PDB file of C-alpha atoms in Angstrom:
ATOM      1  CA  UNK T  30      35.713  65.846  40.025  1.00 39.00           C
ATOM      2  CA  UNK T  31      38.741  66.239  42.204  1.00 37.00           C
ATOM      3  CA  UNK T  32      42.047  67.801  41.470  1.00 33.00           C
ATOM      4  CA  UNK T  33      44.805  65.314  40.800  1.00 34.00           C
ATOM      5  CA  UNK T  34      47.988  67.133  40.037  1.00 33.00           C
ATOM      6  CA  UNK T  35      50.033  70.272  40.214  1.00 33.00           C
ATOM      7  CA  UNK T  36      53.051  71.716  38.436  1.00 34.00           C
ATOM      8  CA  UNK T  37      55.936  72.896  40.542  1.00 36.00           C
ATOM      9  CA  UNK T  38      56.761  76.594  40.439  1.00 40.00           C
ATOM     10  CA  UNK T  39      53.552  77.325  38.562  1.00 42.00           C
ATOM     11  CA  UNK T  40      50.670  76.063  40.702  1.00 47.00           C
ATOM     12  CA  UNK T  41      48.383  74.263  38.262  1.00 49.00           C
ATOM     13  CA  UNK T  42      45.612  71.931  39.471  1.00 54.00           C
ATOM     14  CA  UNK T  43      43.734  69.559  37.193  1.00 55.00           C
ATOM     15  CA  UNK T  44      40.513  67.564  37.416  1.00 55.00           C
ATOM     16  CA  UNK T  45      39.658  64.084  36.143  1.00 50.00           C
ATOM     17  CA  UNK T  46      39.170  65.612  32.723  1.00 51.00           C
ATOM     18  CA  UNK T  47      42.802  66.687  32.677  1.00 50.00           C
ATOM     19  CA  UNK T  48      41.681  70.306  32.595  1.00 52.00           C
ATOM     20  CA  UNK T  49      43.145  73.081  34.709  1.00 53.00           C
ATOM     21  CA  UNK T  50      40.933  74.165  37.609  1.00 52.00           C
ATOM     22  CA  UNK T  51      41.208  76.640  40.473  1.00 52.00           C
ATOM     23  CA  UNK T  52      43.516  75.337  43.189  1.00 53.00           C
ATOM     24  CA  UNK T  53      41.909  75.319  46.671  1.00 47.00           C
ATOM     25  CA  UNK T  54      45.065  76.580  48.375  1.00 41.00           C
ATOM     26  CA  UNK T  55      45.346  79.769  46.380  1.00 41.00           C
ATOM     27  CA  UNK T  56      43.063  82.714  46.065  1.00 40.00           C
ATOM     28  CA  UNK T  57      42.229  83.522  42.445  1.00 40.00           C
ATOM     29  CA  UNK T  58      42.515  87.249  42.895  1.00 41.00           C
ATOM     30  CA  UNK T  59      45.982  87.273  44.339  1.00 40.00           C
ATOM     31  CA  UNK T  60      47.624  89.352  41.662  1.00 39.00           C
ATOM     32  CA  UNK T  61      50.609  87.033  41.095  1.00 41.00           C
ATOM     33  CA  UNK T  62      49.529  83.944  39.217  1.00 42.00           C
ATOM     34  CA  UNK T  63      50.145  83.582  35.536  1.00 37.00           C
ATOM     35  CA  UNK T  64      46.408  83.808  34.836  1.00 39.00           C
ATOM     36  CA  UNK T  65      46.420  87.225  36.481  1.00 40.00           C
ATOM     37  CA  UNK T  66      49.175  88.321  34.134  1.00 36.00           C
ATOM     38  CA  UNK T  67      47.357  87.384  30.934  1.00 38.00           C
ATOM     39  CA  UNK T  68      43.627  87.880  30.700  1.00 40.00           C
ATOM     40  CA  UNK T  69      43.676  87.867  26.936  1.00 37.00           C
ATOM     41  CA  UNK T  70      40.758  88.464  24.590  1.00 38.00           C
ATOM     42  CA  UNK T  71      42.453  86.355  21.900  1.00 36.00           C
ATOM     43  CA  UNK T  72      42.349  89.007  19.210  1.00 37.00           C
ATOM     44  CA  UNK T  73      44.518  88.227  16.254  1.00 37.00           C
ATOM     45  CA  UNK T  74      46.468  91.338  15.594  1.00 39.00           C
ATOM     46  CA  UNK T  75      50.072  92.406  16.041  1.00 39.00           C
ATOM     47  CA  UNK T  76      49.073  94.915  18.729  1.00 55.00           C
ATOM     48  CA  UNK T  77      48.165  92.163  21.187  1.00 77.00           C
ATOM     49  CA  UNK T  78      50.883  90.468  23.230  1.00 85.00           C
ATOM     50  CA  UNK T  79      51.115  86.697  22.953  1.00 92.00           C
ATOM     51  CA  UNK T  80      49.884  84.709  25.960  1.00 93.00           C
ATOM     52  CA  UNK T  81      52.364  83.353  28.468  1.00 95.00           C
ATOM     53  CA  UNK T  82      53.184  79.661  28.194  1.00 96.00           C
ATOM     54  CA  UNK T  83      50.807  78.540  30.946  1.00 93.00           C
ATOM     55  CA  UNK T  84      47.971  80.343  29.150  1.00 93.00           C
ATOM     56  CA  UNK T  85      48.331  78.563  25.816  1.00 94.00           C
ATOM     57  CA  UNK T  86      45.032  76.793  25.277  1.00 92.00           C
ATOM     58  CA  UNK T  87      43.411  78.872  28.029  1.00 93.00           C
ATOM     59  CA  UNK T  88      40.239  79.622  26.055  1.00 94.00           C
ATOM     60  CA  UNK T  89      39.532  75.917  25.542  1.00 95.00           C
ATOM     61  CA  UNK T  90      40.441  75.153  29.164  1.00 95.00           C
ATOM     62  CA  UNK T  91      37.973  77.812  30.318  1.00 95.00           C
ATOM     63  CA  UNK T  92      35.164  76.060  28.455  1.00 96.00           C
ATOM     64  CA  UNK T  93      35.925  72.880  30.403  1.00 95.00           C
ATOM     65  CA  UNK T  94      36.678  74.391  33.823  1.00 94.00           C
ATOM     66  CA  UNK T  95      34.691  77.596  34.324  1.00 93.00           C
ATOM     67  CA  UNK T  96      31.104  77.304  35.511  1.00 93.00           C
ATOM     68  CA  UNK T  97      31.677  74.023  37.410  1.00 95.00           C
ATOM     69  CA  UNK T  98      32.174  73.390  41.126  1.00 94.00           C
ATOM     70  CA  UNK T  99      31.700  69.651  41.529  1.00 94.00           C
ATOM     71  CA  UNK T 100      31.325  68.248  45.018  1.00 93.00           C
ATOM     72  CA  UNK T 101      31.693  71.531  46.889  1.00 95.00           C
ATOM     73  CA  UNK T 102      29.687  74.326  48.418  1.00 96.00           C
ATOM     74  CA  UNK T 103      31.527  77.572  47.790  1.00 96.00           C
ATOM     75  CA  UNK T 104      31.120  81.210  48.795  1.00 96.00           C
ATOM     76  CA  UNK T 105      33.335  84.009  47.459  1.00 96.00           C
ATOM     77  CA  UNK T 106      33.203  87.648  48.511  1.00 96.00           C
ATOM     78  CA  UNK T 107      35.074  90.588  47.007  1.00 96.00           C
ATOM     79  CA  UNK T 108      34.989  94.083  48.468  1.00 95.00           C
ATOM     80  CA  UNK T 109      36.945  97.312  48.125  1.00 92.00           C
ATOM     81  CA  UNK T 110      37.491  99.933  50.791  1.00 91.00           C
ATOM     82  CA  UNK T 111      37.329 103.688  50.239  1.00 88.00           C
ATOM     83  CA  UNK T 112      41.108 103.844  50.509  1.00 87.00           C
ATOM     84  CA  UNK T 113      41.455 101.425  47.577  1.00 90.00           C
ATOM     85  CA  UNK T 114      42.324  98.220  49.455  1.00 95.00           C
ATOM     86  CA  UNK T 115      40.763  95.190  47.795  1.00 96.00           C
ATOM     87  CA  UNK T 116      39.628  92.323  50.031  1.00 96.00           C
ATOM     88  CA  UNK T 117      38.861  88.833  48.749  1.00 96.00           C
ATOM     89  CA  UNK T 118      37.594  86.064  50.991  1.00 96.00           C
ATOM     90  CA  UNK T 119      36.299  82.612  50.237  1.00 96.00           C
ATOM     91  CA  UNK T 120      35.119  79.457  51.939  1.00 96.00           C
ATOM     92  CA  UNK T 121      34.789  76.025  50.372  1.00 96.00           C
ATOM     93  CA  UNK T 122      33.158  72.967  51.924  1.00 96.00           C
ATOM     94  CA  UNK T 123      34.120  69.652  50.341  1.00 94.00           C
ATOM     95  CA  UNK T 124      31.189  67.252  50.448  1.00 89.00           C
ATOM     96  CA  UNK T 125      33.323  64.125  50.115  1.00 88.00           C
ATOM     97  CA  UNK T 126      36.014  64.832  52.700  1.00 90.00           C
ATOM     98  CA  UNK T 127      33.989  67.159  54.900  1.00 91.00           C
ATOM     99  CA  UNK T 128      36.917  69.586  54.989  1.00 94.00           C
ATOM    100  CA  UNK T 129      36.175  73.304  55.091  1.00 95.00           C
ATOM    101  CA  UNK T 130      38.792  75.555  53.559  1.00 96.00           C
ATOM    102  CA  UNK T 131      38.829  79.335  53.925  1.00 96.00           C
ATOM    103  CA  UNK T 132      41.066  82.070  52.622  1.00 96.00           C
ATOM    104  CA  UNK T 133      41.436  85.815  52.969  1.00 96.00           C
ATOM    105  CA  UNK T 134      43.548  88.239  50.993  1.00 97.00           C
ATOM    106  CA  UNK T 135      44.045  91.973  50.773  1.00 97.00           C
ATOM    107  CA  UNK T 136      45.621  93.884  47.938  1.00 96.00           C
ATOM    108  CA  UNK T 137      46.709  97.484  47.792  1.00 96.00           C
ATOM    109  CA  UNK T 138      48.139  99.226  44.733  1.00 95.00           C
ATOM    110  CA  UNK T 139      50.385 102.293  44.717  1.00 94.00           C
ATOM    111  CA  UNK T 140      49.785 103.248  41.109  1.00 90.00           C
ATOM    112  CA  UNK T 141      52.224 106.145  41.025  1.00 90.00           C
ATOM    113  CA  UNK T 142      55.106 103.752  41.704  1.00 91.00           C
ATOM    114  CA  UNK T 143      53.680 100.684  39.938  1.00 93.00           C
ATOM    115  CA  UNK T 144      53.674  98.751  43.214  1.00 96.00           C
ATOM    116  CA  UNK T 145      51.142  96.211  44.463  1.00 97.00           C
ATOM    117  CA  UNK T 146      51.195  94.690  47.964  1.00 97.00           C
ATOM    118  CA  UNK T 147      49.232  91.494  48.656  1.00 97.00           C
ATOM    119  CA  UNK T 148      48.713  89.738  51.980  1.00 96.00           C
ATOM    120  CA  UNK T 149      47.124  86.287  52.139  1.00 96.00           C
ATOM    121  CA  UNK T 150      46.034  83.865  54.823  1.00 96.00           C
ATOM    122  CA  UNK T 151      44.183  80.548  54.737  1.00 95.00           C
ATOM    123  CA  UNK T 152      42.781  78.036  57.202  1.00 94.00           C
ATOM    124  CA  UNK T 153      45.851  75.817  56.730  1.00 92.00           C
ATOM    125  CA  UNK T 154      47.480  78.647  58.714  1.00 92.00           C
ATOM    126  CA  UNK T 155      49.770  79.704  55.897  1.00 95.00           C
ATOM    127  CA  UNK T 156      50.707  83.360  55.550  1.00 96.00           C
ATOM    128  CA  UNK T 157      51.877  84.845  52.271  1.00 96.00           C
ATOM    129  CA  UNK T 158      53.133  88.220  51.167  1.00 96.00           C
ATOM    130  CA  UNK T 159      53.655  89.387  47.602  1.00 97.00           C
ATOM    131  CA  UNK T 160      55.319  92.597  46.439  1.00 97.00           C
ATOM    132  CA  UNK T 161      54.962  93.426  42.749  1.00 97.00           C
ATOM    133  CA  UNK T 162      56.371  96.213  40.612  1.00 97.00           C
ATOM    134  CA  UNK T 163      55.135  96.601  37.047  1.00 95.00           C
ATOM    135  CA  UNK T 164      56.158  98.750  34.066  1.00 93.00           C
ATOM    136  CA  UNK T 165      58.654 100.775  36.130  1.00 93.00           C
ATOM    137  CA  UNK T 166      61.914  98.931  35.626  1.00 94.00           C
ATOM    138  CA  UNK T 167      61.034  98.499  31.952  1.00 93.00           C
ATOM    139  CA  UNK T 168      57.850  98.765  29.931  1.00 92.00           C
ATOM    140  CA  UNK T 169      56.070  95.403  29.894  1.00 92.00           C
ATOM    141  CA  UNK T 170      58.156  93.977  32.750  1.00 96.00           C
ATOM    142  CA  UNK T 171      56.525  92.722  35.941  1.00 96.00           C
ATOM    143  CA  UNK T 172      58.595  91.530  38.921  1.00 97.00           C
ATOM    144  CA  UNK T 173      57.098  89.803  41.960  1.00 97.00           C
ATOM    145  CA  UNK T 174      58.778  88.787  45.197  1.00 97.00           C
ATOM    146  CA  UNK T 175      56.672  86.154  46.963  1.00 96.00           C
ATOM    147  CA  UNK T 176      57.135  84.721  50.437  1.00 95.00           C
ATOM    148  CA  UNK T 177      55.158  82.248  52.530  1.00 95.00           C
ATOM    149  CA  UNK T 178      55.404  81.247  56.173  1.00 95.00           C
ATOM    150  CA  UNK T 179      53.654  78.491  58.148  1.00 94.00           C
ATOM    151  CA  UNK T 180      53.875  79.373  61.884  1.00 91.00           C
ATOM    152  CA  UNK T 181      52.986  75.860  63.064  1.00 87.00           C
ATOM    153  CA  UNK T 182      55.829  74.144  61.241  1.00 89.00           C
ATOM    154  CA  UNK T 183      58.190  77.059  60.732  1.00 88.00           C
ATOM    155  CA  UNK T 184      58.301  76.310  57.022  1.00 90.00           C
ATOM    156  CA  UNK T 185      59.312  79.256  54.839  1.00 92.00           C
ATOM    157  CA  UNK T 186      59.440  79.632  51.072  1.00 93.00           C
ATOM    158  CA  UNK T 187      60.437  82.406  48.725  1.00 95.00           C
ATOM    159  CA  UNK T 188      60.094  82.957  44.996  1.00 95.00           C
ATOM    160  CA  UNK T 189      61.182  85.610  42.560  1.00 97.00           C
ATOM    161  CA  UNK T 190      58.883  85.833  39.553  1.00 97.00           C
ATOM    162  CA  UNK T 191      59.332  87.922  36.446  1.00 97.00           C
ATOM    163  CA  UNK T 192      57.097  88.426  33.465  1.00 96.00           C
ATOM    164  CA  UNK T 193      57.743  90.347  30.269  1.00 96.00           C
ATOM    165  CA  UNK T 194      55.568  90.764  27.197  1.00 94.00           C
ATOM    166  CA  UNK T 195      55.595  92.837  24.042  1.00 93.00           C
ATOM    167  CA  UNK T 196      53.995  92.452  20.608  1.00 92.00           C
ATOM    168  CA  UNK T 197      55.976  89.360  19.628  1.00 94.00           C
ATOM    169  CA  UNK T 198      57.218  87.587  22.752  1.00 96.00           C
ATOM    170  CA  UNK T 199      56.069  86.715  26.267  1.00 96.00           C
ATOM    171  CA  UNK T 200      58.628  85.460  28.790  1.00 97.00           C
ATOM    172  CA  UNK T 201      58.214  84.503  32.425  1.00 96.00           C
ATOM    173  CA  UNK T 202      60.600  83.062  35.004  1.00 97.00           C
ATOM    174  CA  UNK T 203      60.136  81.579  38.449  1.00 96.00           C
ATOM    175  CA  UNK T 204      63.108  81.147  40.766  1.00 96.00           C
ATOM    176  CA  UNK T 205      62.745  79.251  44.024  1.00 93.00           C
ATOM    177  CA  UNK T 206      64.844  81.130  46.579  1.00 90.00           C
ATOM    178  CA  UNK T 207      66.318  78.040  48.230  1.00 85.00           C
ATOM    179  CA  UNK T 208      69.848  78.507  49.575  1.00 81.00           C
ATOM    180  CA  UNK T 209      70.524  74.788  49.130  1.00 82.00           C
ATOM    181  CA  UNK T 210      69.992  75.226  45.409  1.00 87.00           C
ATOM    182  CA  UNK T 211      67.137  76.989  43.609  1.00 92.00           C
ATOM    183  CA  UNK T 212      64.826  75.522  41.020  1.00 93.00           C
ATOM    184  CA  UNK T 213      64.706  77.782  37.968  1.00 96.00           C
ATOM    185  CA  UNK T 214      61.665  77.686  35.709  1.00 97.00           C
ATOM    186  CA  UNK T 215      61.746  79.596  32.396  1.00 97.00           C
ATOM    187  CA  UNK T 216      59.057  79.805  29.707  1.00 97.00           C
ATOM    188  CA  UNK T 217      58.756  81.781  26.498  1.00 97.00           C
ATOM    189  CA  UNK T 218      56.192  82.178  23.720  1.00 97.00           C
ATOM    190  CA  UNK T 219      56.795  83.740  20.292  1.00 97.00           C
ATOM    191  CA  UNK T 220      54.015  85.049  18.035  1.00 95.00           C
ATOM    192  CA  UNK T 221      54.005  85.670  14.304  1.00 94.00           C
ATOM    193  CA  UNK T 222      50.796  86.566  12.441  1.00 91.00           C
ATOM    194  CA  UNK T 223      48.644  84.563  14.845  1.00 91.00           C
ATOM    195  CA  UNK T 224      50.995  81.557  15.028  1.00 96.00           C
ATOM    196  CA  UNK T 225      52.422  80.729  18.461  1.00 96.00           C
ATOM    197  CA  UNK T 226      55.455  78.674  19.482  1.00 97.00           C
ATOM    198  CA  UNK T 227      56.454  78.149  23.091  1.00 97.00           C
ATOM    199  CA  UNK T 228      58.943  76.328  25.292  1.00 97.00           C
ATOM    200  CA  UNK T 229      59.100  75.726  29.045  1.00 97.00           C
ATOM    201  CA  UNK T 230      62.084  74.295  30.875  1.00 97.00           C
ATOM    202  CA  UNK T 231      62.941  73.779  34.515  1.00 96.00           C
ATOM    203  CA  UNK T 232      66.429  73.270  35.941  1.00 95.00           C
ATOM    204  CA  UNK T 233      67.085  71.851  39.409  1.00 93.00           C
ATOM    205  CA  UNK T 234      70.416  73.234  40.556  1.00 92.00           C
ATOM    206  CA  UNK T 235      70.637  70.810  43.505  1.00 89.00           C
ATOM    207  CA  UNK T 236      70.490  67.791  41.199  1.00 88.00           C
ATOM    208  CA  UNK T 237      72.160  69.639  38.326  1.00 89.00           C
ATOM    209  CA  UNK T 238      69.641  68.399  35.778  1.00 92.00           C
ATOM    210  CA  UNK T 239      66.623  69.527  33.798  1.00 93.00           C
ATOM    211  CA  UNK T 240      63.403  68.359  35.423  1.00 90.00           C
ATOM    212  CA  UNK T 241      61.055  69.714  32.758  1.00 92.00           C
ATOM    213  CA  UNK T 242      61.236  70.154  28.997  1.00 95.00           C
ATOM    214  CA  UNK T 243      57.943  71.160  27.439  1.00 96.00           C
ATOM    215  CA  UNK T 244      57.090  72.491  23.997  1.00 97.00           C
ATOM    216  CA  UNK T 245      53.890  73.918  22.537  1.00 97.00           C
ATOM    217  CA  UNK T 246      52.587  75.159  19.224  1.00 97.00           C
ATOM    218  CA  UNK T 247      49.375  77.006  18.427  1.00 95.00           C
ATOM    219  CA  UNK T 248      47.362  79.381  16.312  1.00 95.00           C
ATOM    220  CA  UNK T 249      44.728  81.901  17.356  1.00 91.00           C
ATOM    221  CA  UNK T 250      42.346  84.424  15.863  1.00 89.00           C
ATOM    222  CA  UNK T 251      39.407  86.422  17.204  1.00 85.00           C
ATOM    223  CA  UNK T 252      37.126  83.390  17.390  1.00 92.00           C
ATOM    224  CA  UNK T 253      39.433  80.388  17.004  1.00 95.00           C
ATOM    225  CA  UNK T 254      42.354  78.926  18.946  1.00 96.00           C
ATOM    226  CA  UNK T 255      44.389  75.791  18.322  1.00 96.00           C
ATOM    227  CA  UNK T 256      46.941  74.469  20.818  1.00 96.00           C
ATOM    228  CA  UNK T 257      49.191  71.395  20.929  1.00 97.00           C
ATOM    229  CA  UNK T 258      51.877  70.504  23.479  1.00 96.00           C
ATOM    230  CA  UNK T 259      54.464  67.877  24.328  1.00 97.00           C
ATOM    231  CA  UNK T 260      55.585  67.575  27.961  1.00 95.00           C
ATOM    232  CA  UNK T 261      58.903  65.858  28.715  1.00 94.00           C
ATOM    233  CA  UNK T 262      58.664  63.963  25.434  1.00 91.00           C
ATOM    234  CA  UNK T 263      55.976  61.593  26.717  1.00 93.00           C
ATOM    235  CA  UNK T 264      52.784  63.488  27.502  1.00 94.00           C
ATOM    236  CA  UNK T 265      50.909  64.850  24.510  1.00 96.00           C
ATOM    237  CA  UNK T 266      47.932  67.174  24.494  1.00 96.00           C
ATOM    238  CA  UNK T 267      45.888  69.384  22.250  1.00 96.00           C
ATOM    239  CA  UNK T 268      42.849  71.608  22.314  1.00 97.00           C
ATOM    240  CA  UNK T 269      40.612  73.530  19.932  1.00 97.00           C
ATOM    241  CA  UNK T 270      38.450  76.492  20.844  1.00 97.00           C
ATOM    242  CA  UNK T 271      35.873  78.119  18.594  1.00 97.00           C
ATOM    243  CA  UNK T 272      33.455  80.925  19.237  1.00 96.00           C
ATOM    244  CA  UNK T 273      30.613  79.724  17.035  1.00 96.00           C
ATOM    245  CA  UNK T 274      28.427  82.751  17.732  1.00 94.00           C
ATOM    246  CA  UNK T 275      27.943  85.515  20.270  1.00 94.00           C
ATOM    247  CA  UNK T 276      26.110  82.996  22.458  1.00 96.00           C
ATOM    248  CA  UNK T 277      27.940  79.707  21.844  1.00 97.00           C
ATOM    249  CA  UNK T 278      31.536  78.787  22.727  1.00 97.00           C
ATOM    250  CA  UNK T 279      32.835  75.270  22.013  1.00 97.00           C
ATOM    251  CA  UNK T 280      35.982  73.417  23.010  1.00 97.00           C
ATOM    252  CA  UNK T 281      37.665  70.091  22.236  1.00 97.00           C
ATOM    253  CA  UNK T 282      40.471  68.602  24.309  1.00 96.00           C
ATOM    254  CA  UNK T 283      42.669  65.509  23.966  1.00 96.00           C
ATOM    255  CA  UNK T 284      45.459  64.062  26.135  1.00 95.00           C
ATOM    256  CA  UNK T 285      47.619  60.978  25.705  1.00 94.00           C
ATOM    257  CA  UNK T 286      50.765  59.563  27.353  1.00 93.00           C
ATOM    258  CA  UNK T 287      53.325  57.400  25.580  1.00 89.00           C
ATOM    259  CA  UNK T 288      53.333  53.828  26.780  1.00 83.00           C
ATOM    260  CA  UNK T 289      49.614  54.026  27.535  1.00 85.00           C
ATOM    261  CA  UNK T 290      46.640  53.075  25.413  1.00 83.00           C
ATOM    262  CA  UNK T 291      44.367  55.353  27.391  1.00 88.00           C
ATOM    263  CA  UNK T 292      43.449  58.547  25.554  1.00 91.00           C
ATOM    264  CA  UNK T 293      41.362  61.228  27.228  1.00 94.00           C
ATOM    265  CA  UNK T 294      39.075  63.045  24.810  1.00 95.00           C
ATOM    266  CA  UNK T 295      36.475  65.619  25.770  1.00 96.00           C
ATOM    267  CA  UNK T 296      33.984  68.005  24.206  1.00 97.00           C
ATOM    268  CA  UNK T 297      32.563  71.022  26.011  1.00 97.00           C
ATOM    269  CA  UNK T 298      30.310  73.996  25.307  1.00 97.00           C
ATOM    270  CA  UNK T 299      29.033  77.158  26.919  1.00 97.00           C
ATOM    271  CA  UNK T 300      25.735  78.677  25.787  1.00 97.00           C
ATOM    272  CA  UNK T 301      24.611  82.137  26.886  1.00 97.00           C
ATOM    273  CA  UNK T 302      20.847  82.167  27.435  1.00 96.00           C
ATOM    274  CA  UNK T 303      20.969  85.930  27.910  1.00 94.00           C
ATOM    275  CA  UNK T 304      23.357  88.489  29.367  1.00 93.00           C
ATOM    276  CA  UNK T 305      22.727  87.173  32.918  1.00 95.00           C
ATOM    277  CA  UNK T 306      22.449  83.381  32.460  1.00 97.00           C
ATOM    278  CA  UNK T 307      24.495  80.649  30.784  1.00 97.00           C
ATOM    279  CA  UNK T 308      24.478  76.875  30.422  1.00 97.00           C
ATOM    280  CA  UNK T 309      27.641  74.756  30.534  1.00 97.00           C
ATOM    281  CA  UNK T 310      28.035  71.120  29.413  1.00 97.00           C
ATOM    282  CA  UNK T 311      30.913  68.729  28.795  1.00 97.00           C
ATOM    283  CA  UNK T 312      31.459  65.017  28.239  1.00 96.00           C
ATOM    284  CA  UNK T 313      34.538  62.824  27.754  1.00 95.00           C
ATOM    285  CA  UNK T 314      35.225  59.370  26.392  1.00 94.00           C
ATOM    286  CA  UNK T 315      34.944  57.889  29.894  1.00 91.00           C
ATOM    287  CA  UNK T 316      31.262  58.939  29.942  1.00 91.00           C
ATOM    288  CA  UNK T 317      31.872  61.556  32.623  1.00 94.00           C
ATOM    289  CA  UNK T 318      29.239  64.230  32.103  1.00 95.00           C
ATOM    290  CA  UNK T 319      29.433  67.717  33.559  1.00 96.00           C
ATOM    291  CA  UNK T 320      26.523  70.138  33.650  1.00 97.00           C
ATOM    292  CA  UNK T 321      26.446  73.699  34.927  1.00 97.00           C
ATOM    293  CA  UNK T 322      24.063  76.625  35.158  1.00 97.00           C
ATOM    294  CA  UNK T 323      25.227  80.141  35.998  1.00 97.00           C
ATOM    295  CA  UNK T 324      22.834  82.967  36.833  1.00 97.00           C
ATOM    296  CA  UNK T 325      23.483  86.573  37.775  1.00 96.00           C
ATOM    297  CA  UNK T 326      20.785  87.134  40.397  1.00 95.00           C
ATOM    298  CA  UNK T 327      21.522  90.842  40.573  1.00 93.00           C
ATOM    299  CA  UNK T 328      24.548  93.074  39.882  1.00 92.00           C
ATOM    300  CA  UNK T 329      27.432  91.629  41.882  1.00 92.00           C
ATOM    301  CA  UNK T 330      25.656  88.391  42.855  1.00 96.00           C
ATOM    302  CA  UNK T 331      26.268  85.276  40.746  1.00 96.00           C
ATOM    303  CA  UNK T 332      24.938  81.774  41.507  1.00 97.00           C
ATOM    304  CA  UNK T 333      26.463  78.658  39.953  1.00 97.00           C
ATOM    305  CA  UNK T 334      24.823  75.205  40.096  1.00 97.00           C
ATOM    306  CA  UNK T 335      26.726  72.217  38.748  1.00 96.00           C
ATOM    307  CA  UNK T 336      26.494  68.427  38.615  1.00 96.00           C
ATOM    308  CA  UNK T 337      28.880  65.642  37.605  1.00 95.00           C
ATOM    309  CA  UNK T 338      27.362  62.389  36.372  1.00 94.00           C
ATOM    310  CA  UNK T 339      29.236  59.118  35.865  1.00 91.00           C
ATOM    311  CA  UNK T 340      27.522  57.733  32.783  1.00 87.00           C
ATOM    312  CA  UNK T 341      29.246  54.343  33.039  1.00 85.00           C
ATOM    313  CA  UNK T 342      27.934  53.759  36.579  1.00 84.00           C
ATOM    314  CA  UNK T 343      24.729  55.739  36.503  1.00 82.00           C
ATOM    315  CA  UNK T 344      22.768  53.438  38.841  1.00 80.00           C
ATOM    316  CA  UNK T 345      25.691  53.001  41.258  1.00 78.00           C
ATOM    317  CA  UNK T 346      25.579  56.618  42.322  1.00 75.00           C
ATOM    318  CA  UNK T 347      28.650  58.587  43.225  1.00 78.00           C
ATOM    319  CA  UNK T 348      27.459  61.567  41.235  1.00 90.00           C
ATOM    320  CA  UNK T 349      28.423  64.996  42.519  1.00 93.00           C
ATOM    321  CA  UNK T 350      26.622  68.311  42.820  1.00 95.00           C
ATOM    322  CA  UNK T 351      28.000  71.718  43.634  1.00 96.00           C
ATOM    323  CA  UNK T 352      26.791  75.177  44.559  1.00 96.00           C
ATOM    324  CA  UNK T 353      28.794  78.402  44.413  1.00 97.00           C
ATOM    325  CA  UNK T 354      27.778  81.957  45.265  1.00 96.00           C
ATOM    326  CA  UNK T 355      29.959  84.911  44.284  1.00 96.00           C
ATOM    327  CA  UNK T 356      29.392  88.333  45.834  1.00 95.00           C
ATOM    328  CA  UNK T 357      31.080  91.416  44.441  1.00 91.00           C
ATOM    329  CA  UNK T 358      29.944  95.034  44.875  1.00 78.00           C
TER     330      UNK T 358
END
């Protein structure tokens, strides 16, 4: 199932299920995405910071997105040098388009100064550099300066990202460093006794208007998470996550747009066979069925097999399979 959309400022890719998936043009371990900022365990207590806006409903989204690699052959490798430099490389072959995409990144942290330097390159010949400082300007504050350069076209971009979190609030901003007029994206989430309320707005200074006005509401505990959102007053969504047992995680997702009679509804589950193997399954109201099997072959080596089946056109074919191998010492 292919990706069909992205959100400006915060790179978010979605599949046909409407669920967020890994974007092929970014490396997951780049140290600057919102997911990197908030790897929450969803414990309901005042000591835990609330998730950032883009991570509301993340637990349910993970049930639908993790453990699946439809229509691709993928290889990821993570290594770390003796000097502490982390290297992440990946290659993805798309069965449908035949395109092969590769990426390479290196990350080095200077812990004494709270600094992290990240260099990235991909086969689209795009270079990126990120400089991050965390917990030095203020406790809980993370500031990232990001720049990209495409030598073939001469295209250059720059972004200034900030993220702050404490026990009751999580705020993040993204500012596009465009001299003609930046795009400013601001999001905030408040937490009170497990209840969450968030807002995300984007202002285009060139056009002098708001291009995004999103609101979300949720509730979370150790083993339960509820999330609802309204995007620009016309796109509505919601999700429920429940950890039924130590082995079974379940998720429900729904999306609907005003002016449309088409509602997307899906149910997904992850079942841990043992500590090294898990089964993944999901289905939506369009009879799109996703199946996945993940096996840790040995420490640091994980194999993922997945298949997407179109239940409405089962005999017509067009089903997709995927294989992913992750190597990490």
